[in-house]
DNA sequence: ATGAAAGCGCTAACAT
DNA sequence: ATGTTAGCGCTTTCAT
């Protein structure tokens, strides 16, 4: 019971070593360090000194194993691209709400690669995070079916679960696209170029759907000729816009389906002698400065809702049915969409 | 040895249950599921079926505990603000390089709050991530002293370790600020407004230092009268710029010490009849479009270097001394800095 | 090709 | 106020 703990250098010291060095049992050392109470002040101090001296750091893995998954304070967020301000603002809203509830957010990026999403969810699930928020890029989610029943709570954001009933926070993509389309159609535009993201994504398809409703109701046929898809990054979007503008007849207006694509369009339109009208889905950094009309919404609010649904699953009734929250969009008219159609074609 | 495993619903099934259901021992089940080999094809299949049926998911916490910390594939990145494109690009470079080496990146944000940084590092360290990359907002790092010796490897980015020898990847802040200052001074500016971030941050102080060197050499006195600090967000920066422009005499040029502050300045200068020259540290989204001159550098490269240093610590000699890498900056002249000083004052 | 036993580091449960 | 025992779920060793 003296200070000579078995020195298996250079591994990290364990609680046992701390206990040995301070001449108490493991449990007492544990109590002293975790502040559980019922430890004499003197003992407590001796244990702390021993811990400091050895450079002891508790092993959270062992603790979690013993205490069960409920001990973890980590919540994971998995998304396609954390560099996108939409997701980073979502993450920010989520994090703040989690933090006041004693939870910590960790985020991971899949770069819209389903295989990486699968690996990341597996890793985080296996390491027993407390909960998971997913902006999924996968086509289906059968592999998560077991989780909700006897596992880790999760919430889908931005994109809904497929083949699975689960909580989700979504945007009114259809409604937003309708607002944009109506705005352009009412200004007299008949040839509207639409530039979209990866065509497999739910958000993309829904936005196209909303747009189609409006233009078809307005009697505009052949709109799909001016639809370009899979422009996932700024450069591709820029090229797509140039291509559209080079056509005869050229579109008199542009609807870009997310913030990156809008950025590409802004670039492509730079210095253009008679640019088409432009409206984009998602707010843009410096959007007011640039004078770009947008369909705006509140990514932080989406994050806060995701946190709320997760907290309800963690601390509320376990048997609640899955809930879906749909957040509204708002049309923000700035200069770029006020350019009238400038010819008689169409 | 029949299928009646102890049903302690509603917890998750363990390997034992899978083993029981398939009529083999735990070890055999483990072998079958982890692909370790030496399992009969038939057995393997039976085990997999049982696992699927129960919705089994291996417990990574238990696995890590048994295997030791080297089993983890998670590397953490802790930074002050992941929504800032500088950090998200850094994260992207880091992630790609880690991924090809079989490691996964998780990120966490401290919002420049030292207490939260402390909590997050503790949590990740205790849960035994494989390595840690930190853009630290703390004043000192004694608490990490033990880690490098018998613990988890870490690398500092953007801001150096204080009171501790550790690997780091830094920017040539001083040199970059000198480039900016020289550029403005050579154009004849004598009254240069400088708007800085949190004054306690290393990067901030270093940039001020580089600027001071140049202007003092040029015989400009009283430059500090035009220095405004602690403009940590866009709105504060915008206000700071307005304040500077309202002075008599007003500065003829502005040097903004990071991307957020530059954004604020761009806003403040909007519609100004005779705006001062402007140059900012860090590239800006749409910076070319906006015509803002900047001191640019490569955040992805910083991420890749951080990955390299971490990988060297993980797989190379453990006893290497700490290494510091300093990345260069480049002056990118666009319209905003070409505006000449417009009066005789100074 | 399979199994039994031990133990990773910690804490819950039950002493004392 | 402190100690003992057992066990979280897995994998390592060593048998067979």
XYZ file of C-alpha atoms (C1' of nucleotides) in Angstrom:
724
model
C 0.000 0.000 0.000
C 3.017 2.294 -0.394
C 3.744 4.645 -3.233
C 5.286 2.076 -5.531
C 2.566 1.596 -8.054
C 3.499 -0.754 -10.871
C 5.277 1.620 -13.247
C 4.287 0.509 -16.686
C 5.776 3.492 -18.429
C 5.201 5.224 -20.729
C 1.432 4.657 -20.581
C -0.793 7.117 -18.824
C -1.354 6.776 -15.111
C -4.625 5.186 -14.072
C -6.793 5.836 -11.090
C -5.157 2.888 -9.399
C -1.765 4.572 -9.540
C -3.167 7.760 -8.114
C -4.822 5.780 -5.337
C -1.621 3.897 -4.586
C 0.441 7.062 -4.486
C -1.951 8.716 -2.081
C -2.403 5.602 0.006
C -6.137 5.167 -0.448
C -8.400 2.785 -2.314
C -9.393 3.275 -5.894
C -12.918 4.139 -4.934
C -11.816 6.845 -2.527
C -9.577 8.341 -5.150
C -12.496 8.249 -7.543
C -14.703 10.011 -5.028
C -12.120 12.639 -4.317
C -11.525 13.442 -7.957
C -15.091 13.380 -9.162
C -16.308 15.503 -6.249
C -18.821 12.899 -5.226
C -18.489 13.957 -1.617
C -17.984 11.905 1.558
C -14.244 12.339 1.442
C -12.205 13.917 4.211
C -10.778 17.258 3.144
C -7.298 16.024 3.898
C -7.709 12.861 1.844
C -9.195 14.793 -0.996
C -6.213 17.070 -1.095
C -3.725 14.249 -0.958
C -5.433 12.547 -3.875
C -5.459 15.716 -5.921
C -1.784 16.236 -5.308
C -0.990 12.697 -6.368
C -3.077 13.150 -9.504
C -1.307 16.367 -10.420
C 2.056 14.845 -9.740
C 1.389 11.903 -12.028
C -0.318 13.993 -14.679
C -3.426 11.908 -14.255
C -6.342 12.437 -16.588
C -9.491 10.386 -16.059
C -10.242 7.848 -18.734
C -13.593 8.892 -20.131
C -13.802 5.740 -22.193
C -13.732 3.543 -19.121
C -16.097 5.866 -17.310
C -18.578 5.784 -20.161
C -18.396 2.051 -20.372
C -19.151 1.690 -16.701
C -21.827 4.351 -16.514
C -23.545 3.488 -19.759
C -24.202 5.731 -22.744
C -26.154 8.254 -20.745
C -22.957 9.628 -19.326
C -21.724 11.134 -22.561
C -22.168 14.858 -23.127
C -21.272 14.779 -26.811
C -23.792 15.327 -29.547
C -22.703 14.868 -33.160
C -23.696 16.876 -36.204
C -23.004 15.320 -39.577
C -23.367 17.415 -42.684
C -22.188 17.592 -46.249
C -20.168 20.760 -46.083
C -19.419 22.665 -42.930
C -17.785 25.439 -44.906
C -21.186 26.354 -46.296
C -22.576 29.224 -44.198
C -25.953 27.545 -44.153
C -24.589 24.612 -42.204
C -22.241 26.615 -40.055
C -25.110 28.861 -38.970
C -27.250 25.808 -38.324
C -24.415 24.370 -36.252
C -24.157 27.589 -34.315
C -27.851 27.638 -33.378
C -27.713 23.978 -32.447
C -24.615 24.357 -30.346
C -25.863 27.244 -28.268
C -29.034 25.487 -27.333
C -27.192 22.289 -26.510
C -24.627 24.075 -24.422
C -27.120 25.572 -22.011
C -28.321 22.020 -21.497
C -24.897 20.742 -20.617
C -24.185 19.111 -23.956
C -21.269 19.678 -26.300
C -21.454 19.671 -30.065
C -18.970 17.994 -32.338
C -19.364 18.226 -36.087
C -18.135 16.165 -38.994
C -18.281 16.643 -42.728
C -19.128 14.081 -45.406
C -18.508 16.229 -48.481
C -21.816 14.817 -49.728
C -20.259 11.386 -49.986
C -22.727 8.707 -48.822
C -19.978 6.261 -47.992
C -18.244 8.743 -45.713
C -21.547 9.607 -44.112
C -22.026 5.954 -43.361
C -18.582 5.620 -41.824
C -18.971 8.726 -39.734
C -22.387 7.814 -38.381
C -21.118 4.344 -37.559
C -18.081 5.673 -35.750
C -20.029 8.195 -33.719
C -22.822 5.762 -32.946
C -20.372 3.097 -31.857
C -18.524 5.520 -29.675
C -21.866 6.250 -28.072
C -22.395 9.928 -28.553
C -25.440 11.114 -26.688
C -27.331 12.033 -29.828
C -26.903 12.648 -33.525
C -28.109 15.348 -35.894
C -27.788 14.508 -39.575
C -28.104 16.494 -42.781
C -28.029 13.320 -44.775
C -26.728 12.843 -48.270
C -27.803 9.216 -48.412
C -30.645 7.876 -50.491
C -32.076 5.742 -47.691
C -31.715 5.284 -43.962
C -32.671 1.702 -43.205
C -29.358 1.228 -41.476
C -30.484 3.581 -38.745
C -33.757 1.780 -38.118
C -32.627 0.112 -34.915
C -31.239 3.211 -33.279
C -34.373 4.992 -32.300
C -35.794 1.980 -30.516
C -32.989 0.943 -28.257
C -30.304 3.328 -29.146
C -29.125 6.823 -29.621
C -31.648 9.544 -30.449
C -31.236 11.333 -33.743
C -32.780 14.176 -35.672
C -32.672 14.816 -39.403
C -32.129 18.365 -40.583
C -32.561 19.998 -43.979
C -33.206 16.642 -45.633
C -35.837 14.158 -44.464
C -35.351 10.527 -43.470
C -36.143 8.045 -46.200
C -37.645 4.664 -45.404
C -37.641 5.458 -41.727
C -39.762 7.373 -39.263
C -37.679 9.898 -37.354
C -37.683 13.466 -36.097
C -36.803 16.071 -38.692
C -36.497 19.819 -39.145
C -37.012 20.891 -42.718
C -37.369 24.008 -44.768
C -40.451 24.887 -46.775
C -38.488 24.354 -49.966
C -41.535 24.074 -52.149
C -43.093 27.228 -50.770
C -39.872 29.178 -51.077
C -39.416 28.156 -54.678
C -43.007 29.153 -55.370
C -42.363 32.612 -53.909
C -39.360 33.054 -56.153
C -41.122 31.804 -59.255
C -44.207 33.924 -58.637
C -42.053 36.996 -58.134
C -40.344 36.507 -61.479
C -43.456 35.481 -63.382
C -45.400 38.481 -62.112
C -42.621 40.742 -63.348
C -43.294 39.338 -66.785
C -40.478 36.829 -67.154
C -41.253 33.852 -69.376
C -37.815 32.381 -69.923
C -36.301 31.645 -66.542
C -33.017 29.829 -66.221
C -32.915 27.499 -63.209
C -29.597 26.242 -61.901
C -29.771 23.423 -59.373
C -27.589 21.388 -57.040
C -27.062 17.614 -57.135
C -30.264 16.297 -58.624
C -30.479 13.425 -56.152
C -30.918 15.744 -53.190
C -34.332 16.113 -51.675
C -34.072 19.867 -51.231
C -33.164 20.285 -54.852
C -36.069 18.215 -56.141
C -38.536 19.959 -53.874
C -37.415 23.388 -54.996
C -37.716 22.399 -58.641
C -41.177 21.080 -57.841
C -42.342 24.365 -56.355
C -40.968 26.305 -59.267
C -42.635 23.992 -61.765
C -46.032 24.414 -60.110
C -45.980 28.138 -60.593
C -44.596 28.366 -64.100
C -46.865 25.644 -65.379
C -49.883 27.335 -63.862
C -48.735 30.472 -65.654
C -48.831 28.553 -68.900
C -45.105 28.579 -69.445
C -44.098 25.479 -71.372
C -40.648 24.241 -72.122
C -39.264 25.715 -68.889
C -37.250 22.566 -68.367
C -35.113 23.503 -71.379
C -33.661 26.204 -69.163
C -33.022 23.905 -66.235
C -29.402 22.970 -65.491
C -28.674 20.542 -62.668
C -25.790 19.159 -60.619
C -23.985 22.460 -60.310
C -22.671 21.587 -56.862
C -19.885 24.135 -56.604
C -19.357 27.782 -57.434
C -17.220 27.190 -60.500
C -19.666 24.734 -62.063
C -22.535 27.117 -61.366
C -20.649 29.961 -62.977
C -20.108 27.896 -66.100
C -23.737 26.828 -66.158
C -24.895 30.426 -66.026
C -22.591 31.444 -68.857
C -23.929 28.593 -70.907
C -27.513 29.716 -70.336
C -26.728 33.311 -71.175
C -25.104 32.264 -74.419
C -28.297 30.732 -75.733
C -30.678 32.259 -78.234
C -33.049 33.284 -76.947
C -31.342 33.826 -73.639
C -33.279 33.633 -70.367
C -34.403 37.006 -69.010
C -34.222 35.799 -65.422
C -32.283 33.324 -63.301
C -33.333 31.304 -60.265
C -30.388 29.771 -58.440
C -31.260 26.980 -56.062
C -28.764 27.544 -53.269
C -26.185 29.998 -51.945
C -23.155 28.534 -53.679
C -24.916 28.544 -57.015
C -26.049 32.116 -56.467
C -22.445 33.076 -55.796
C -21.442 31.474 -59.085
C -24.181 33.387 -60.868
C -23.081 36.690 -59.344
C -19.607 36.008 -60.692
C -20.894 35.081 -64.137
C -23.020 38.220 -64.329
C -20.179 40.514 -63.392
C -19.698 43.174 -66.021
C -22.491 41.795 -68.170
C -23.934 44.625 -70.306
C -27.549 43.651 -69.690
C -27.749 41.037 -66.980
C -30.873 38.969 -66.459
C -32.903 39.293 -63.277
C -31.569 37.090 -60.481
C -33.055 35.543 -57.392
C -31.404 32.911 -55.243
C -32.417 30.415 -52.584
C -30.589 31.024 -49.243
C -29.267 34.320 -47.986
C -25.817 35.388 -49.159
C -22.912 36.833 -47.211
C -22.997 40.531 -48.061
C -26.216 39.823 -49.945
C -27.605 43.254 -49.136
C -24.390 44.840 -50.260
C -24.462 42.920 -53.513
C -28.139 43.725 -54.000
C -29.115 40.130 -54.685
C -32.749 39.166 -54.108
C -33.134 35.957 -52.168
C -35.473 33.459 -50.609
C -34.244 33.750 -47.068
C -34.784 31.674 -43.945
C -33.239 31.160 -40.532
C -30.564 28.452 -40.298
C -29.914 29.190 -36.610
C -33.586 28.557 -35.935
C -33.298 25.227 -37.690
C -30.403 24.381 -35.392
C -32.348 25.429 -32.301
C -35.288 23.271 -33.348
C -33.033 20.312 -33.925
C -31.654 20.782 -30.421
C -35.170 20.974 -29.032
C -36.285 17.754 -30.703
C -33.156 16.002 -29.514
C -33.592 17.228 -25.944
C -37.190 16.060 -25.994
C -36.060 12.628 -27.030
C -33.376 12.578 -24.351
C -35.386 13.872 -21.442
C -38.995 13.436 -22.429
C -41.252 10.485 -23.049
C -39.455 7.879 -25.040
C -42.500 6.736 -26.905
C -43.473 9.954 -28.654
C -44.105 9.484 -32.341
C -41.641 11.092 -34.728
C -42.149 14.795 -35.300
C -41.444 16.936 -38.338
C -40.984 20.691 -38.109
C -41.185 22.782 -41.271
C -39.639 26.235 -41.202
C -40.912 29.092 -43.370
C -39.043 31.038 -46.023
C -39.330 34.703 -46.890
C -38.931 36.574 -50.157
C -36.411 39.377 -49.862
C -36.574 41.648 -52.885
C -33.442 43.603 -53.696
C -32.134 45.127 -56.917
C -31.168 42.003 -58.778
C -34.689 40.766 -59.382
C -36.107 44.096 -60.455
C -34.539 43.980 -63.874
C -37.461 43.625 -66.305
C -37.478 41.173 -69.172
C -35.780 43.110 -71.930
C -37.025 41.675 -75.165
C -40.180 40.406 -76.814
C -39.050 36.831 -77.239
C -40.656 33.901 -75.466
C -26.066 -22.837 -25.051
C -29.396 -22.296 -26.775
C -30.814 -19.078 -28.083
C -32.189 -17.795 -24.809
C -29.829 -14.978 -24.081
C -30.667 -13.013 -20.956
C -33.129 -10.484 -22.361
C -32.399 -7.301 -20.513
C -34.552 -5.113 -22.693
C -34.626 -2.389 -23.726
C -30.862 -1.885 -23.720
C -28.866 -2.550 -26.815
C -27.796 -6.094 -27.571
C -24.225 -6.956 -26.691
C -21.826 -9.291 -28.360
C -22.772 -11.905 -25.772
C -26.356 -11.888 -26.957
C -25.327 -12.255 -30.543
C -23.042 -15.125 -29.567
C -25.809 -16.820 -27.596
C -28.317 -16.464 -30.393
C -25.919 -17.999 -32.897
C -24.759 -20.677 -30.497
C -21.074 -19.767 -30.393
C -18.747 -18.201 -27.884
C -18.247 -14.489 -27.544
C -14.814 -14.692 -29.028
C -16.020 -16.515 -32.116
C -18.747 -13.969 -32.616
C -16.152 -11.250 -32.261
C -13.950 -12.917 -34.829
C -16.803 -13.346 -37.251
C -17.933 -9.754 -37.020
C -14.575 -8.061 -37.052
C -13.357 -10.137 -39.993
C -10.392 -11.368 -38.051
C -10.441 -14.653 -39.914
C -10.216 -18.246 -38.706
C -13.963 -18.636 -38.697
C -15.874 -21.223 -40.700
C -17.902 -19.606 -43.464
C -21.056 -21.167 -42.056
C -20.402 -19.887 -38.560
C -19.592 -16.463 -39.841
C -22.876 -16.291 -41.664
C -24.876 -17.483 -38.693
C -23.300 -14.823 -36.505
C -23.996 -12.100 -39.018
C -27.613 -13.132 -39.244
C -27.990 -13.074 -35.491
C -26.395 -9.645 -35.357
C -28.741 -8.286 -37.994
C -31.722 -9.792 -36.308
C -30.901 -8.206 -32.964
C -29.857 -4.898 -34.487
C -26.444 -5.336 -32.977
C -23.963 -2.496 -33.186
C -20.509 -3.011 -31.705
C -19.733 -0.945 -28.647
C -16.788 1.187 -29.654
C -16.351 2.416 -26.118
C -15.694 -1.078 -24.828
C -13.505 -1.858 -27.807
C -11.421 1.247 -27.253
C -11.050 0.504 -23.587
C -9.768 -2.965 -24.309
C -7.556 -2.028 -27.222
C -6.167 1.146 -25.758
C -6.222 4.646 -27.217
C -4.441 3.646 -30.398
C -7.620 2.122 -31.708
C -9.479 5.374 -32.167
C -9.718 6.914 -35.622
C -11.039 10.269 -34.453
C -8.990 13.430 -34.549
C -10.420 16.572 -32.997
C -10.146 20.143 -34.211
C -10.988 22.858 -31.727
C -11.359 26.406 -32.935
C -12.988 29.654 -31.990
C -15.446 29.964 -34.809
C -16.091 27.319 -37.403
C -18.382 29.615 -39.316
C -15.376 31.727 -40.228
C -14.222 30.664 -43.702
C -10.630 30.742 -42.528
C -11.262 27.928 -40.090
C -13.616 25.999 -42.295
C -11.034 25.992 -45.074
C -8.374 24.959 -42.596
C -10.671 22.161 -41.443
C -11.190 21.074 -45.010
C -7.468 20.776 -45.754
C -6.905 18.963 -42.497
C -9.737 16.550 -43.049
C -8.708 15.495 -46.518
C -5.203 14.677 -45.482
C -6.391 12.792 -42.406
C -8.936 10.826 -44.385
C -6.427 9.303 -46.770
C -4.626 8.127 -43.656
C -7.685 6.420 -42.263
C -8.524 9.082 -39.708
C -11.760 10.998 -39.268
C -12.031 14.618 -38.269
C -14.485 15.984 -35.747
C -14.592 19.676 -34.999
C -15.823 21.732 -32.090
C -16.212 25.444 -31.557
C -15.325 27.487 -28.486
C -16.634 30.866 -29.618
C -13.330 32.239 -28.352
C -14.332 31.384 -24.810
C -11.327 29.992 -22.874
C -13.549 28.140 -20.414
C -15.353 26.303 -23.192
C -12.059 25.524 -24.852
C -10.902 23.972 -21.633
C -14.033 21.870 -21.307
C -13.906 20.710 -24.894
C -10.245 19.750 -24.807
C -10.820 17.885 -21.554
C -13.790 16.003 -22.937
C -12.044 15.011 -26.140
C -8.817 14.122 -24.380
C -10.652 12.028 -21.813
C -12.582 10.242 -24.493
C -9.233 9.439 -26.030
C -9.371 10.893 -29.485
C -6.347 9.913 -31.499
C -5.031 13.444 -31.753
C -6.003 17.054 -31.288
C -5.543 20.178 -33.372
C -6.171 23.434 -31.533
C -6.578 27.032 -32.605
C -6.388 28.132 -29.023
C -8.008 31.133 -27.469
C -6.410 30.540 -24.101
C -3.653 32.651 -22.597
C -1.570 29.672 -21.492
C -1.382 25.945 -22.017
C 0.227 24.472 -18.924
C -2.730 22.168 -18.523
C -1.681 20.324 -21.662
C 1.890 19.819 -20.501
C 1.451 16.156 -19.639
C -0.207 15.153 -22.869
C 2.714 15.174 -25.213
C 4.817 12.960 -23.001
C 2.518 10.083 -22.272
C -0.626 11.097 -23.966
C -2.417 12.214 -27.042
C -0.475 14.095 -29.712
C -1.576 17.614 -30.508
C -0.760 20.420 -32.880
C -1.415 24.121 -32.476
C -2.671 26.055 -35.476
C -2.929 29.774 -36.166
C -1.948 30.621 -32.595
C 1.164 29.303 -30.869
C 1.397 27.356 -27.614
C 2.234 29.484 -24.572
C 4.335 28.109 -21.760
C 4.669 24.794 -23.504
C 6.727 23.269 -26.270
C 4.526 21.751 -28.947
C 4.107 21.440 -32.689
C 2.513 24.426 -34.372
C 1.556 25.742 -37.793
C 1.447 29.510 -37.903
C 1.046 32.306 -40.379
C 3.659 34.934 -41.053
C 1.415 37.537 -39.439
C 4.175 40.031 -38.948
C 5.377 39.754 -42.523
C 1.868 40.017 -43.906
C 1.140 43.137 -41.903
C 4.417 44.608 -43.099
C 3.427 43.973 -46.714
C 0.127 45.749 -46.175
C 1.676 48.680 -44.357
C 4.427 49.107 -46.914
C 1.894 49.046 -49.727
C -0.110 51.852 -48.155
C 2.862 53.902 -47.039
C 4.444 53.748 -50.481
C 1.208 55.067 -51.964
C 1.667 58.107 -49.770
C -0.726 57.359 -46.941
C 0.237 58.862 -43.590
C -2.970 58.466 -41.617
C -3.922 54.812 -41.647
C -6.812 53.513 -39.589
C -6.173 50.045 -38.181
C -9.060 47.952 -36.913
C -8.133 44.868 -34.946
C -9.644 41.776 -33.360
C -9.562 40.828 -29.665
C -6.397 42.451 -28.402
C -5.422 39.423 -26.346
C -5.005 37.233 -29.431
C -1.534 36.438 -30.590
C -2.336 36.895 -34.265
C -3.731 40.304 -33.583
C -0.715 41.494 -31.611
C 1.703 40.161 -34.192
C -0.094 41.922 -37.017
C -0.086 45.198 -35.126
C 3.611 44.661 -34.511
C 4.423 44.239 -38.185
C 2.386 47.284 -39.090
C 4.100 49.365 -36.411
C 7.555 48.435 -37.660
C 6.853 49.814 -41.098
C 5.030 53.003 -40.182
C 7.539 53.893 -37.519
C 10.403 53.350 -39.916
C 8.559 55.678 -42.294
C 8.563 58.301 -39.586
C 4.826 58.235 -39.027
C 4.108 59.154 -35.441
C 0.849 59.004 -33.622
C -0.350 56.051 -35.727
C -1.769 54.454 -32.603
C -4.367 57.208 -32.428
C -5.973 55.545 -35.427
C -5.867 52.060 -33.936
C -9.165 50.535 -32.802
C -9.146 47.112 -31.166
C -11.480 44.338 -30.036
C -13.758 44.571 -33.063
C -14.461 40.862 -33.000
C -17.579 40.794 -35.157
C -18.782 42.400 -38.359
C -21.164 44.847 -36.693
C -18.559 46.121 -34.232
C -16.053 46.514 -37.029
C -18.563 48.460 -39.099
C -19.141 50.842 -36.214
C -15.418 51.216 -35.612
C -14.833 52.169 -39.231
C -17.606 54.758 -39.151
C -16.084 56.224 -36.044
C -12.682 56.523 -37.704
C -14.136 58.096 -40.817
C -15.952 60.670 -38.757
C -12.740 62.059 -37.333
C -10.972 65.225 -38.403
C -8.670 64.652 -40.003
C -10.003 61.317 -41.215
C -7.662 58.479 -42.144
C -6.932 58.205 -45.867
C -6.479 54.465 -45.669
C -7.714 51.500 -43.629
C -6.005 48.263 -42.649
C -8.414 45.655 -41.328
C -6.823 42.835 -39.407
C -9.021 39.901 -40.401
C -11.770 38.824 -42.783
C -14.731 39.631 -40.547
C -13.412 43.102 -39.875
C -12.807 43.660 -43.573
C -16.408 42.669 -44.233
C -17.540 45.252 -41.699
C -15.388 47.865 -43.367
C -16.794 47.060 -46.798
C -20.256 47.618 -45.362
C -19.267 50.894 -43.712
C -17.696 52.193 -46.914
C -20.736 51.405 -49.015
C -21.942 54.517 -50.806
C -19.256 56.660 -49.244
C -18.538 59.626 -51.551
C -14.771 59.394 -51.225
C -13.842 56.185 -49.477
C -10.392 55.682 -48.013
C -8.066 53.055 -49.416
C -8.664 49.623 -47.900
C -6.601 46.528 -47.438
C -7.543 43.542 -45.314
C -5.827 40.559 -43.775
C -7.284 37.220 -45.043
C -8.955 36.632 -48.374
C -12.648 37.452 -48.648
C -15.474 35.482 -50.231
C -16.080 37.236 -53.537
C -13.050 39.368 -52.731
C -12.141 39.683 -56.394
C -15.682 40.649 -57.210
C -15.696 43.279 -54.503
C -12.295 44.549 -55.586
C -10.856 44.453 -52.088
C -7.083 44.256 -51.761
C -5.944 41.661 -49.260
C -3.073 39.920 -47.589
C -3.878 36.411 -48.678
C -2.625 33.011 -47.598
C -3.632 29.374 -47.830
C -5.787 28.035 -44.992
C -6.075 24.597 -46.612
C -2.301 24.384 -46.632
C -2.270 25.185 -42.957
C -4.682 22.307 -42.422
C -2.563 19.938 -44.474
C 0.530 20.871 -42.505
C -1.281 20.320 -39.242
C -2.277 16.877 -40.469
C 1.310 16.155 -41.456
C 2.708 17.135 -38.075
C 0.076 15.056 -36.340
C 0.741 12.031 -38.523
C 4.446 12.363 -37.838
C 3.766 12.307 -34.134
C 1.475 9.308 -34.491
C 3.597 7.177 -36.750
C 7.079 8.605 -36.509
C 9.681 8.832 -33.786
C 8.084 9.804 -30.538
C 11.044 11.782 -29.343
C 11.277 14.392 -32.052
C 11.496 17.915 -30.679
C 8.518 20.189 -31.275
C 8.347 21.729 -34.718
C 6.967 25.060 -35.862
C 5.950 25.703 -39.448
C 5.416 29.276 -40.617
C 3.348 29.816 -43.748
C 3.874 32.818 -46.041
C 1.388 35.519 -46.948
C 0.975 37.315 -50.244
C -0.109 40.849 -51.091
C -3.000 40.854 -53.558
C -3.572 44.336 -54.932
C -7.062 45.075 -56.184
C -8.969 48.327 -56.614
C -9.651 49.173 -53.001
C -6.078 49.989 -52.081
C -5.351 52.063 -55.152
C -7.268 55.064 -53.941
C -4.668 57.763 -53.290
C -4.594 59.893 -50.166
C -6.891 62.739 -51.047
C -5.786 65.667 -48.972
C -2.678 67.384 -47.728
C -3.251 66.765 -44.071
C -1.108 64.536 -41.868
C -11.582 -23.395 -36.183
C -13.274 -22.494 -31.584
C -13.468 -21.563 -26.521
C -12.284 -20.066 -21.485
C -10.446 -16.868 -18.687
C -8.564 -12.536 -17.703
C -8.577 -7.680 -17.684
C -8.705 -2.680 -19.982
C -10.085 1.696 -16.070
C -13.643 2.982 -13.998
C -17.854 3.276 -10.761
C -22.450 1.086 -8.651
C -23.693 -1.560 -4.959
C -22.925 -3.028 -0.829
C -20.251 -3.392 3.093
C -17.903 -1.398 7.303
C -15.526 8.426 5.670
C -13.501 4.583 3.411
C -12.860 -0.177 1.390
C -14.329 -4.564 -1.344
C -16.334 -6.761 -4.971
C -18.161 -7.103 -9.203
C -18.940 -6.006 -13.871
C -19.762 -2.531 -18.097
C -18.555 -5.120 -23.477
C -15.042 -6.098 -25.662
C -10.433 -8.337 -27.151
C -6.062 -10.481 -25.755
C -3.855 -14.587 -24.427
C -3.531 -19.147 -24.193
C -5.742 -23.588 -24.672
C -7.759 -27.130 -27.357
